[in-house]
Coordinates of C-alpha atoms in Angstrom, one line a residue:
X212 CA -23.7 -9.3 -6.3
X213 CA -20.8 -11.4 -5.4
X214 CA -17.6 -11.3 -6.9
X215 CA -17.4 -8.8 -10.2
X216 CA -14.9 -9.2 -13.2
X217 CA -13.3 -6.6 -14.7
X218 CA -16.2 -5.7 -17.1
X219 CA -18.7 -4.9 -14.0
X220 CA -15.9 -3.0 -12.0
X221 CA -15.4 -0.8 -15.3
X222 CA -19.3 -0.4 -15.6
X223 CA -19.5 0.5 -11.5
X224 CA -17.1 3.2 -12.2
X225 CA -19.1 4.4 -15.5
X226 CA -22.1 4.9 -13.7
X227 CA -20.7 6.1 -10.2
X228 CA -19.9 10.1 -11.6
X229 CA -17.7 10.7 -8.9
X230 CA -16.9 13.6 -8.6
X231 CA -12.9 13.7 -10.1
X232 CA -10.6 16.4 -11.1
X233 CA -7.7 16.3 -12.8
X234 CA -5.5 19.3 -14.6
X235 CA -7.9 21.6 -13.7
X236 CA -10.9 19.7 -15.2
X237 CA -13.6 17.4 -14.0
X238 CA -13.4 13.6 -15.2
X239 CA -16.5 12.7 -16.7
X240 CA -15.8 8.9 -17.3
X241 CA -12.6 7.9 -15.9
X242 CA -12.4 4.3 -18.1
X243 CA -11.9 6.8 -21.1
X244 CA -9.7 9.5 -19.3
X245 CA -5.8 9.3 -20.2
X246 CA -4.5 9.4 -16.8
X247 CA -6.8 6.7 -15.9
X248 CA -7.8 4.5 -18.5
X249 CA -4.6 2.6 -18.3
X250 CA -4.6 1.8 -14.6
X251 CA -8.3 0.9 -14.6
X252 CA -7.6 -1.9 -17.4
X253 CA -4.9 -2.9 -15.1
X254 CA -7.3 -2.7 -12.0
X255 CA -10.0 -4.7 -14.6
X256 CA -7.6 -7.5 -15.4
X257 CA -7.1 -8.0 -11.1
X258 CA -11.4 -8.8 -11.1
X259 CA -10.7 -10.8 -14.3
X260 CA -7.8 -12.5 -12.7
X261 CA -10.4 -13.6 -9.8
X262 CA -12.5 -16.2 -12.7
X263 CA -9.9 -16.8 -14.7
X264 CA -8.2 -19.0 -11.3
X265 CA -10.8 -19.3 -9.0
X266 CA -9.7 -22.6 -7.0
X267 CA -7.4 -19.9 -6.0
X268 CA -8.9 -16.2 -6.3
X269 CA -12.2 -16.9 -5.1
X270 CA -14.1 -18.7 -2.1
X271 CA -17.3 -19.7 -0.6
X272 CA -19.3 -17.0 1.1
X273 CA -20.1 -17.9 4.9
X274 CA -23.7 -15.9 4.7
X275 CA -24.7 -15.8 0.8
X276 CA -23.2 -19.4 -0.2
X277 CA -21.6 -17.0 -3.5
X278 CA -17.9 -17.1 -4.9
X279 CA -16.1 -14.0 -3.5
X280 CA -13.1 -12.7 -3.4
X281 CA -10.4 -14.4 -1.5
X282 CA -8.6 -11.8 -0.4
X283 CA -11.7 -11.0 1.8
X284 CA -11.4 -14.5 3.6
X285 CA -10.9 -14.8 7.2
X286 CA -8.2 -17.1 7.6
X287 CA -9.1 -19.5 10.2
X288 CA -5.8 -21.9 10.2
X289 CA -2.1 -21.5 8.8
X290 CA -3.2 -22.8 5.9
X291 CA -6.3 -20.4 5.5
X292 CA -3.5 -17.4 5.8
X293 CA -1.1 -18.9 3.4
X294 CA -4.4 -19.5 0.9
X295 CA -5.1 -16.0 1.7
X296 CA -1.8 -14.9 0.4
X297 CA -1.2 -16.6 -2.6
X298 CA -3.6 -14.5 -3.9
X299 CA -2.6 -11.4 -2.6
X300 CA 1.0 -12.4 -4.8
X301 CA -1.1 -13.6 -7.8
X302 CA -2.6 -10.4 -8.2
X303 CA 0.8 -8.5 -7.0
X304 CA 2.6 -10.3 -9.9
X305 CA 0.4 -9.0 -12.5
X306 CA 2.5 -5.2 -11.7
X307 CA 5.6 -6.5 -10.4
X308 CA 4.4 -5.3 -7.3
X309 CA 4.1 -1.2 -8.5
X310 CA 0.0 -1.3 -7.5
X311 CA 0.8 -0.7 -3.8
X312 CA -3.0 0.1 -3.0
X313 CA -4.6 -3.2 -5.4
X314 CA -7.9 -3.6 -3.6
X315 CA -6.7 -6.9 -1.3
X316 CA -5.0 -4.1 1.0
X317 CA -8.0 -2.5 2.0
X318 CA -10.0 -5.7 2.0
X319 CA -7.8 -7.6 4.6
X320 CA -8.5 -3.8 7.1
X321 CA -12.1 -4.7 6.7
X322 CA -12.2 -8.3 7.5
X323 CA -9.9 -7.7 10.9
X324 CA -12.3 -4.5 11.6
X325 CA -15.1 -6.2 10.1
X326 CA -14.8 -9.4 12.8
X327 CA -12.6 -7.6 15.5
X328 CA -15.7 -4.9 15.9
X329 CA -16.1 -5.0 19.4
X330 CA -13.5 -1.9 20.1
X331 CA -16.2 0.3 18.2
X332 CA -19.2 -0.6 20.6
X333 CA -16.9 1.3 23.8
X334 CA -19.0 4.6 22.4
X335 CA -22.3 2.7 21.0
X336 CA -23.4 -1.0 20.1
X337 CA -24.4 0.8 16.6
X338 CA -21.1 1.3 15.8
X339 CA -19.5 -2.6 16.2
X340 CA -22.9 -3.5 14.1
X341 CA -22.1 -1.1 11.3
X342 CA -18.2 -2.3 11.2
X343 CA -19.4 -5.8 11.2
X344 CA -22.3 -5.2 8.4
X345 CA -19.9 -3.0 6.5
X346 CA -17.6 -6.3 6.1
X347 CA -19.9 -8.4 5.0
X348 CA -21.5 -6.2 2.2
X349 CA -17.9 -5.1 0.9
X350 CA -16.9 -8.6 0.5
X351 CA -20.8 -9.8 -1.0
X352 CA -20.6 -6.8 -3.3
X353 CA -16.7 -6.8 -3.7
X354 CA -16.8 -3.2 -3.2
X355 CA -13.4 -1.5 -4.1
X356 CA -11.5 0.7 -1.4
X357 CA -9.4 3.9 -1.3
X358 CA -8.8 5.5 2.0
X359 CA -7.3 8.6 3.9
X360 CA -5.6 8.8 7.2
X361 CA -4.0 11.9 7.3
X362 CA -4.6 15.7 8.0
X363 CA -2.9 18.4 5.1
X364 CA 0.4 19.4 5.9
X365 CA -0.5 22.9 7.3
X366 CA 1.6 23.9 10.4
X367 CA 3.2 20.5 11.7
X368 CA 4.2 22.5 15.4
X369 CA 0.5 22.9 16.1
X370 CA -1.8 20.6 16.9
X371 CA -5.6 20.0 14.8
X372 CA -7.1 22.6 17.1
X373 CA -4.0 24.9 16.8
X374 CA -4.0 25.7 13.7
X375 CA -5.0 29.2 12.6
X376 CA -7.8 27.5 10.3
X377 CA -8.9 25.0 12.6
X378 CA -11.4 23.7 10.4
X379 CA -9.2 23.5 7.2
X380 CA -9.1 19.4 8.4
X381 CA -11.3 16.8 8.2
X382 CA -13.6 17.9 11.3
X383 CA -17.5 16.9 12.8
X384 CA -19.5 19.3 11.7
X385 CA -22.5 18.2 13.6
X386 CA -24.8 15.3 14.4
X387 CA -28.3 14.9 13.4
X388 CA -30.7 12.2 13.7
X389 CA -29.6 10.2 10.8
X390 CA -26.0 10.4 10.8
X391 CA -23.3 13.4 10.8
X392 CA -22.0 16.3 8.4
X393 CA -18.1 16.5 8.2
X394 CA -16.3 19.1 6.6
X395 CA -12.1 19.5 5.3
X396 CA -9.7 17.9 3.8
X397 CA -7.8 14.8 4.1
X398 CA -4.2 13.3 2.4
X399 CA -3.9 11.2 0.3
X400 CA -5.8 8.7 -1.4
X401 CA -4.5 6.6 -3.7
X402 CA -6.5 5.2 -6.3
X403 CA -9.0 8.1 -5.1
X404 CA -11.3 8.2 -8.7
X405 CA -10.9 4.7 -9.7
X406 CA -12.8 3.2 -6.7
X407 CA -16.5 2.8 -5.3
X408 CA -16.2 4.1 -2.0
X409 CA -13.6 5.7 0.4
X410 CA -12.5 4.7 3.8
X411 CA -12.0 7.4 6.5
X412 CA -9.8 6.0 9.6
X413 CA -7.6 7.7 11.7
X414 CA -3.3 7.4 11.2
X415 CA -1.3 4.3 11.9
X416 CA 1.3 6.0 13.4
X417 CA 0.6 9.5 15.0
X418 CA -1.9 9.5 18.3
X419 CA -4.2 12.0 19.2
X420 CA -5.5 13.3 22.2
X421 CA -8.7 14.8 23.8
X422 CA -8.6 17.7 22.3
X423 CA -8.4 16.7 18.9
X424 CA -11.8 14.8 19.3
X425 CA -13.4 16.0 16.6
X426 CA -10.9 15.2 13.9
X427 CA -11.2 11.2 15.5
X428 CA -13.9 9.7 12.9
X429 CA -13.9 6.3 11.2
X430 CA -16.7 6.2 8.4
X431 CA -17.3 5.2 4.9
X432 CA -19.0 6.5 2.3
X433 CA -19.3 5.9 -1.8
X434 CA -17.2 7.9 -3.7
X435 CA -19.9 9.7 -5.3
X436 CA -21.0 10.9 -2.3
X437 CA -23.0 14.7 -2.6
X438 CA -20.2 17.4 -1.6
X439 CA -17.2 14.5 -1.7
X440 CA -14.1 15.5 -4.1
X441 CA -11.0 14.4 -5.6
X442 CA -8.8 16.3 -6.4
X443 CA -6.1 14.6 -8.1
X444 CA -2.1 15.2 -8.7
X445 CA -0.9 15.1 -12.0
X446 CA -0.6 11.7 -13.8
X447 CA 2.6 10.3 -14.6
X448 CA 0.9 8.3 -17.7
X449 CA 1.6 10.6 -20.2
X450 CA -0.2 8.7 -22.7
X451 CA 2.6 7.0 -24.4
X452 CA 2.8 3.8 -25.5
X453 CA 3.5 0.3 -23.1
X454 CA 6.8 0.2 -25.1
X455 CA 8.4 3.6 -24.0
X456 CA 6.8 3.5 -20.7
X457 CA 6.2 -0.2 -19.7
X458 CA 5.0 0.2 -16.2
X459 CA 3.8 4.5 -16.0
X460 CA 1.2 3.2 -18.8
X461 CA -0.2 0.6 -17.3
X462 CA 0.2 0.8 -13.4
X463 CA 0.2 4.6 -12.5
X464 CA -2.1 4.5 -9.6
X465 CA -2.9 8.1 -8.9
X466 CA -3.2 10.2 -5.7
X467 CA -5.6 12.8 -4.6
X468 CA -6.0 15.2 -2.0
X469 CA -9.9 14.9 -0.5
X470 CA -12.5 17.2 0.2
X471 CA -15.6 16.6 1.9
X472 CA -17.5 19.7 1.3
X473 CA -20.2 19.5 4.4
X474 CA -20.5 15.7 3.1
X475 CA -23.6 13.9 4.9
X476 CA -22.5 10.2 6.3
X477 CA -25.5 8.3 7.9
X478 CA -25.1 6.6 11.2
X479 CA -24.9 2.7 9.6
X480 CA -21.8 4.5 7.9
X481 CA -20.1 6.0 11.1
X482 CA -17.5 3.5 13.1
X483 CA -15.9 6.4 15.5
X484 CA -17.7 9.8 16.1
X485 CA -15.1 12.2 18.1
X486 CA -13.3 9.5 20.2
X487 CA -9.2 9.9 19.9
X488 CA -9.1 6.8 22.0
X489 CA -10.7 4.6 20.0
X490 CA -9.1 6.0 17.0
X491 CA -5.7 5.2 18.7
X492 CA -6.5 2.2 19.1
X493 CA -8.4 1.0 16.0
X494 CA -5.4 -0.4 14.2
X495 CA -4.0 -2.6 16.9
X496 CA -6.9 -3.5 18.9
X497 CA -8.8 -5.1 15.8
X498 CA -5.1 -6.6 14.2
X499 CA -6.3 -4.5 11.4
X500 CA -2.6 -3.5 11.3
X501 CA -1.1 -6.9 11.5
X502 CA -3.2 -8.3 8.1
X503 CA -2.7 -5.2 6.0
X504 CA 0.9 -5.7 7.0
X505 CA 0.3 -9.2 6.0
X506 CA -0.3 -8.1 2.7
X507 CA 2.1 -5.5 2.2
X508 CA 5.2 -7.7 2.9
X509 CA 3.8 -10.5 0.7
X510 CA 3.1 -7.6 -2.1
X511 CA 6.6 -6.3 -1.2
X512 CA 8.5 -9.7 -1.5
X513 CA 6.9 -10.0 -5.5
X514 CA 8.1 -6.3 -5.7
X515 CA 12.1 -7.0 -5.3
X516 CA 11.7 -10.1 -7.1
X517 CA 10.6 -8.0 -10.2
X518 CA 13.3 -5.6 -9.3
X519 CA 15.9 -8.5 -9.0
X520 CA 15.2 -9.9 -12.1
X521 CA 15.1 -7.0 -14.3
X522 CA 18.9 -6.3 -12.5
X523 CA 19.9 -9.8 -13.4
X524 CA 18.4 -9.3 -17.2
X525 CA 20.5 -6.0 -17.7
X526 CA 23.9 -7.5 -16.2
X527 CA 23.5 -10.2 -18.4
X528 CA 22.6 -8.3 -21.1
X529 CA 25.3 -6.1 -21.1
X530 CA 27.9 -8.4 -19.9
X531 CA 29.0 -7.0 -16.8
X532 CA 28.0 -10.0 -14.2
X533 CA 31.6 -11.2 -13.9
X534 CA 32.3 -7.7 -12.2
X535 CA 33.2 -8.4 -8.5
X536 CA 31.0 -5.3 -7.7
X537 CA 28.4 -6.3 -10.0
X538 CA 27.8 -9.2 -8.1
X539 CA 28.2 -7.7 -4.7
X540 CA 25.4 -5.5 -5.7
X541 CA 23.3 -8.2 -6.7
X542 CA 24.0 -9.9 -3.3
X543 CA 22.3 -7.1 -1.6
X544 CA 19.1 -7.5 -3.5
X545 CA 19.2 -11.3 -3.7
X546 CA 19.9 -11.0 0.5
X547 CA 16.5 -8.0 0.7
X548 CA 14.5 -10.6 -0.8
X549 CA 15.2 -13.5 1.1
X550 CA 15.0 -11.6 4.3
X551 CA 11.8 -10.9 3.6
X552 CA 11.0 -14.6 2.9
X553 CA 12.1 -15.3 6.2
X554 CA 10.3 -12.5 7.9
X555 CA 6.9 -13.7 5.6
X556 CA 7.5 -17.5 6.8
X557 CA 8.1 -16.6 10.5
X558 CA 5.0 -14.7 11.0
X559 CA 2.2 -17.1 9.0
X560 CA 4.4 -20.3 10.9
X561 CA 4.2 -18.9 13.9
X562 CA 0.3 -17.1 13.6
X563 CA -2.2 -17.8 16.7
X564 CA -5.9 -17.1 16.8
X565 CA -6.8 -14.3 18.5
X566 CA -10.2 -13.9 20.5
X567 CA -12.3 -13.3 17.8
X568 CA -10.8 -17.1 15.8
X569 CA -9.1 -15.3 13.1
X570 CA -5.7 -16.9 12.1
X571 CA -3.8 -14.1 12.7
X572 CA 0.1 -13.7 12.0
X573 CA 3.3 -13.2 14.3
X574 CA 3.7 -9.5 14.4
X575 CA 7.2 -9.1 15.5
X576 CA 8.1 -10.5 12.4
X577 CA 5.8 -8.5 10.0
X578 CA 6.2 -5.1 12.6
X579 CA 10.4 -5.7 11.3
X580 CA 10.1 -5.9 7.9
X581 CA 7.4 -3.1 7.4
X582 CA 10.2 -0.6 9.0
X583 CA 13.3 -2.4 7.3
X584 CA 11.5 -2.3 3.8
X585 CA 11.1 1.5 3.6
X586 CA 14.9 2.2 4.4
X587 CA 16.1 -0.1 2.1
X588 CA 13.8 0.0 -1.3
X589 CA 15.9 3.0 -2.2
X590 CA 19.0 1.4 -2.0
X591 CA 17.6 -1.7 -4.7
X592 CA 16.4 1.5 -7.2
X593 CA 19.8 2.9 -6.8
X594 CA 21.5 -0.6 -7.7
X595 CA 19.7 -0.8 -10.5
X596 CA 20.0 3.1 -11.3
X597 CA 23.8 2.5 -10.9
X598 CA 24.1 -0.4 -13.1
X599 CA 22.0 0.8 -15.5
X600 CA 24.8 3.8 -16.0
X601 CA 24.7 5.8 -19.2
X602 CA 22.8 3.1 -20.7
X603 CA 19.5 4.5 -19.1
X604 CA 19.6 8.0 -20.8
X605 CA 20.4 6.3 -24.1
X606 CA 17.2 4.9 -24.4
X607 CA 15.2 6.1 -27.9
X608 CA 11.7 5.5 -28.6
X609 CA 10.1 3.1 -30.1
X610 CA 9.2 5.4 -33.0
X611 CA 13.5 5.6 -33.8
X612 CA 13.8 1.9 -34.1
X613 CA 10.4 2.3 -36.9
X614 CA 12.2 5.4 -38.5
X615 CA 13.4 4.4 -42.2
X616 CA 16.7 6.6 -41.9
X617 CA 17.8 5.8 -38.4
X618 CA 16.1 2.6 -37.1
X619 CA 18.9 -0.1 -38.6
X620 CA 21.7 2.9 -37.4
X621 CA 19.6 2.6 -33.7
X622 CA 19.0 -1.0 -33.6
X623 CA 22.6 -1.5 -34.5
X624 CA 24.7 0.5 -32.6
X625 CA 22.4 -0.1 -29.4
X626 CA 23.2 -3.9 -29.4
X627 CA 23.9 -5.1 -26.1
X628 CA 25.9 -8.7 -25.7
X629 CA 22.9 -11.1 -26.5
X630 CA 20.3 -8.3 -27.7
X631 CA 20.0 -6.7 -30.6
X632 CA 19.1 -2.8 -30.2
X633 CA 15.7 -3.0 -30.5
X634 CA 15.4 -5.6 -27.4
X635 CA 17.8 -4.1 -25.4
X636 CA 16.2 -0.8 -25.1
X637 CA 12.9 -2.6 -24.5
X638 CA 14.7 -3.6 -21.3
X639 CA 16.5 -0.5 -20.5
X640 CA 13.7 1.4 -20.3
X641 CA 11.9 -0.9 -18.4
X642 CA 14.6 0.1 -15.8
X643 CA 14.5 3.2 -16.7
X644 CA 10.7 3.5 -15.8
X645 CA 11.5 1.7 -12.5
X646 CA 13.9 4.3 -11.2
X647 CA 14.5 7.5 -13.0
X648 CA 10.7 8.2 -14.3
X649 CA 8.1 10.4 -12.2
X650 CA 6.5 7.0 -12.0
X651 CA 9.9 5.5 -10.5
X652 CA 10.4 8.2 -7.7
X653 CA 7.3 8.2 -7.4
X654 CA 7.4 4.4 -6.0
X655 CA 10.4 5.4 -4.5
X656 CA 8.9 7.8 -2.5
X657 CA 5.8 5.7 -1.7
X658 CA 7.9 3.2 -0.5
X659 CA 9.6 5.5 2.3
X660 CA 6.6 6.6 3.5
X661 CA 4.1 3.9 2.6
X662 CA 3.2 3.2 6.7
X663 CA 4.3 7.0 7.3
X664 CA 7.1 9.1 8.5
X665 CA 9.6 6.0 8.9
X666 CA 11.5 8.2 11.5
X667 CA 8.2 8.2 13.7
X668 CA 7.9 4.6 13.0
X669 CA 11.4 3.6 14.0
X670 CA 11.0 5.8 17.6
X671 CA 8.0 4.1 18.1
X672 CA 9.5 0.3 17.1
X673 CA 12.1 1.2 20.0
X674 CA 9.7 2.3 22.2
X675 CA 7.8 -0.5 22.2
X676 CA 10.2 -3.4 21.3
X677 CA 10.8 -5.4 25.0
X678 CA 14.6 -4.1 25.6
X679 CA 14.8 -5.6 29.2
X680 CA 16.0 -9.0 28.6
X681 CA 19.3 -8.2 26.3
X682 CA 20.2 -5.2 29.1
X683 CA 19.3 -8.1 31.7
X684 CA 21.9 -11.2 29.8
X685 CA 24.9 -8.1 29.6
X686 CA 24.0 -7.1 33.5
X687 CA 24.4 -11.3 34.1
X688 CA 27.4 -11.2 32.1
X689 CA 28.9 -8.3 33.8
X690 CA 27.9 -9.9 37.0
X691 CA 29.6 -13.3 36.6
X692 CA 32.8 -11.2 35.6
X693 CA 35.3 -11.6 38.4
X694 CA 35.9 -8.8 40.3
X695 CA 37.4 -6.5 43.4
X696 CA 35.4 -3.4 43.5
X697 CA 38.1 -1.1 45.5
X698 CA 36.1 1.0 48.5
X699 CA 35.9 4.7 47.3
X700 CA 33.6 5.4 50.5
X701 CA 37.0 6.9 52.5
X702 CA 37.5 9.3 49.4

């Protein structure tokens, strides 16, 4: 099956009976459940999106001669990378960026692993095989992805093996003939009950060691997997309409915590089995990290457009964009996005191939925008948060503006300078759902920690950023600075 539409991904979802709980219940069909009806329509109109511009959304499968999905491609020049990701912003536009796991992220991990396998084969030939397979039936099948990297929060001063419930993690159980039995739980996948299978990889940013062997696994299994749970936060759709909660009712994602209760992966599953070293090394060696990156800042550029327009919409709306402040405020968004423009155009324009022939992009430039976005995102909410003022608490329903006795005395004295009431609050809420909702700081906070602790990620940008050649132009400076050095050696 190549390439599915919305239709097929609802139906895959239908039959799948994964195994989903939510407020204390188990989801029987998610397409019908509140908290995720919503977000699977939105998911639904992403397949659709795929037929309805497929000169752009879809390509020519190398193996099955079928349309799939583009944002499976393995770019092979600068143009095959800039292809690649106008299709990652066509689908990022549809949400103004607020789906931060739409299934392209996962996709573009699987191609680099997919092609880059050979890392895997250090422990066993099997395992570069399955990675290899795995890519070429995800993207024939156009299987969608969650995934979970990290351990629950339990005591952060111990290691894994430390804890007083070692096993409380995701942990080998054992290994039998066909494949292996883990056991624990992992944080936290997105999209967890609205997908066909989960991937299991190790963290981006924090490095094991020997002794947390068997925590170090790489597999994939289907999300109804035998012993595999979700078990989801709460939703922040609460089942209001598109009006009142323009993007929470259409775009609220989900997270869940995972449990694989003595879950059964067989060995064409299984890409790391107990090996911290390769796990360490899984995201950089395959430039699995630099294409999901890739994605992220292309996603994230649509993202502060869609924030910088609905600031210039409510300036203008309530005639404050002759303010000197106003605009000073707007400068810092309009500059965010066009940094990250630059960063975007640096690292396709100056992409190389790496061994394996895959386009692949300049990572200094995408490794500096993935730790600048995270610090600044909450600056644009609060822009918008402080513009917005009083007018985003004075925001009735749509239900007011229909009321007989009140909706003229609403729609009237809620008139902004070139909107009537009932427009205006449209907008305003829009805002209001972008910052000051459980969906807004909820983005917020995804955001901050969307590659992980940014704190981590900055140490480790230092550490690894070449430092020698500015200390070595000031010691040349210093140098060429006339001097007399007076002899202390008598003192």
């Amino acid at each position: 099956m190549p390439a599915k539409t919305g239709a097929e991904y609802k139906e895959r979802l239908r039959q799948a009976g994964n195994n989903v709980y939510i407020h204390g219940e188990r989801v029987d069909d998610p397409t019908t459940h509140t908290a995720f009806k919503n977000v699977i329509d939105s998911m639904a109109h992403l397949y659709d999106l795929q037929f309805e511009k497929p000169e752009k959304m879809l390509y020519t499968s190398p193996t099955s001669g079928e349309q799939v999905g583009m944002t499976f491609f393995q770019p092979k020049t600068i143009d095959d990378l800039i292809k690649r990701r106008e299709a990652i912003q066509e689908w990022a536009k549809t949400s103004g960026g607020m789906l931060g796991r739409s299934p392209d992220y996962l996709n573009a991990e699987v191609m680099a692993m997919g092609i880059a396998n050979d890392l895997f084969a250090e422990d066993d030939p099997m395992f570069a095989e399955n990675a290899k397979k795995y890519y070429e039936y995800a993207r024939e099948n156009d299987i969608s992805l969650t995934h979970t990297l990290i351990h629950p929060q339990v005591n952060r001063q111990k290691a894994q093996n430390e804890q007083d419930d070692a096993n409380v993690a995701l942990h080998l159980v054992e290994k039998q003939e066909d494949g292996i039995v883990v056991d624990g739980a992992r944080l936290l996948a997105t999209q967890g009950g609205i997908t066909d299978e989960i991937l299991v990889f190790p963290s981006t940013v924090k490095k094991s060691g020997e002794q947390d062997d068997p925590y170090s696994l790489a597999f994939v299994v289907p999300n109804n997997t035998t012993g595999l749970k979700y078990i989801s936060r709460e939703s922040f759709d609460y089942g209001r309409n598109e009006w009142d909660h323009p993007l929470s009712s259409r775009f609220e994602e989900g997270d869940a915590i995972v449990y694989f209760d003595n879950v059964f992966v067989p060995w064409e599953r299984v890409f790391v089995c107990g090996n911290s070293s390769i796990c360490n090394r899984t995201f950089t060696e395959t430039n699995a990290v630099v294409h999901m990156t890739h994605q992220v800042v292309a996603k994230n550029i649509v993202k502060t457009e869609f924030v910088l327009g609905v600031v210039l919409k409510l300036i203008d709306a309530i005639g404050i964009d002759q303010f000197q402040h106003v605009q000073d405020k707007g400068t810092e968004i309009m500059l965010t996005l066009e940094t990250m423009k630059s960063h975007l155009y640096r690292a396709e324009h100056n992409a190389s191939l790496d061994k394996w022939g895959t386009m692949t992009p300049d990572f200094d430039a995408l490794n500096a925008a993935r730790n600048w976005y995270p610090r600044i995102y909450p600056r644009l909410v609060e822009i918008l948060r402080i513009l917005g003022a009083s007018g985003l608490m004075g925001i009735p329903t749509e239900e007011d503006f229909h009321n007989e006795e009140i909706g003229h005395l609403v729609n009237r004295g809620l008139q902004a300078k070139n909107l009537e009431g009932y427009e205006r609050v449209k907008l305003f809420r829009l805002a209001w759902d972008l910052t000051m909702s459980a969906f807004g700081s909820r983005q917020m906070h995804y955001e901050y920690y969307f590659f992980g602790d940014p704190i981590k990620m900055g140490m480790a940008y230092f550490e690894q950023y070449d430092k020698e050649p500015y200390k070595k132009y000031v010691e040349d400076f210093l140098d060429s600075v006339k001097s007399s050095k007076p002899d202390f050696s008598n003192i």
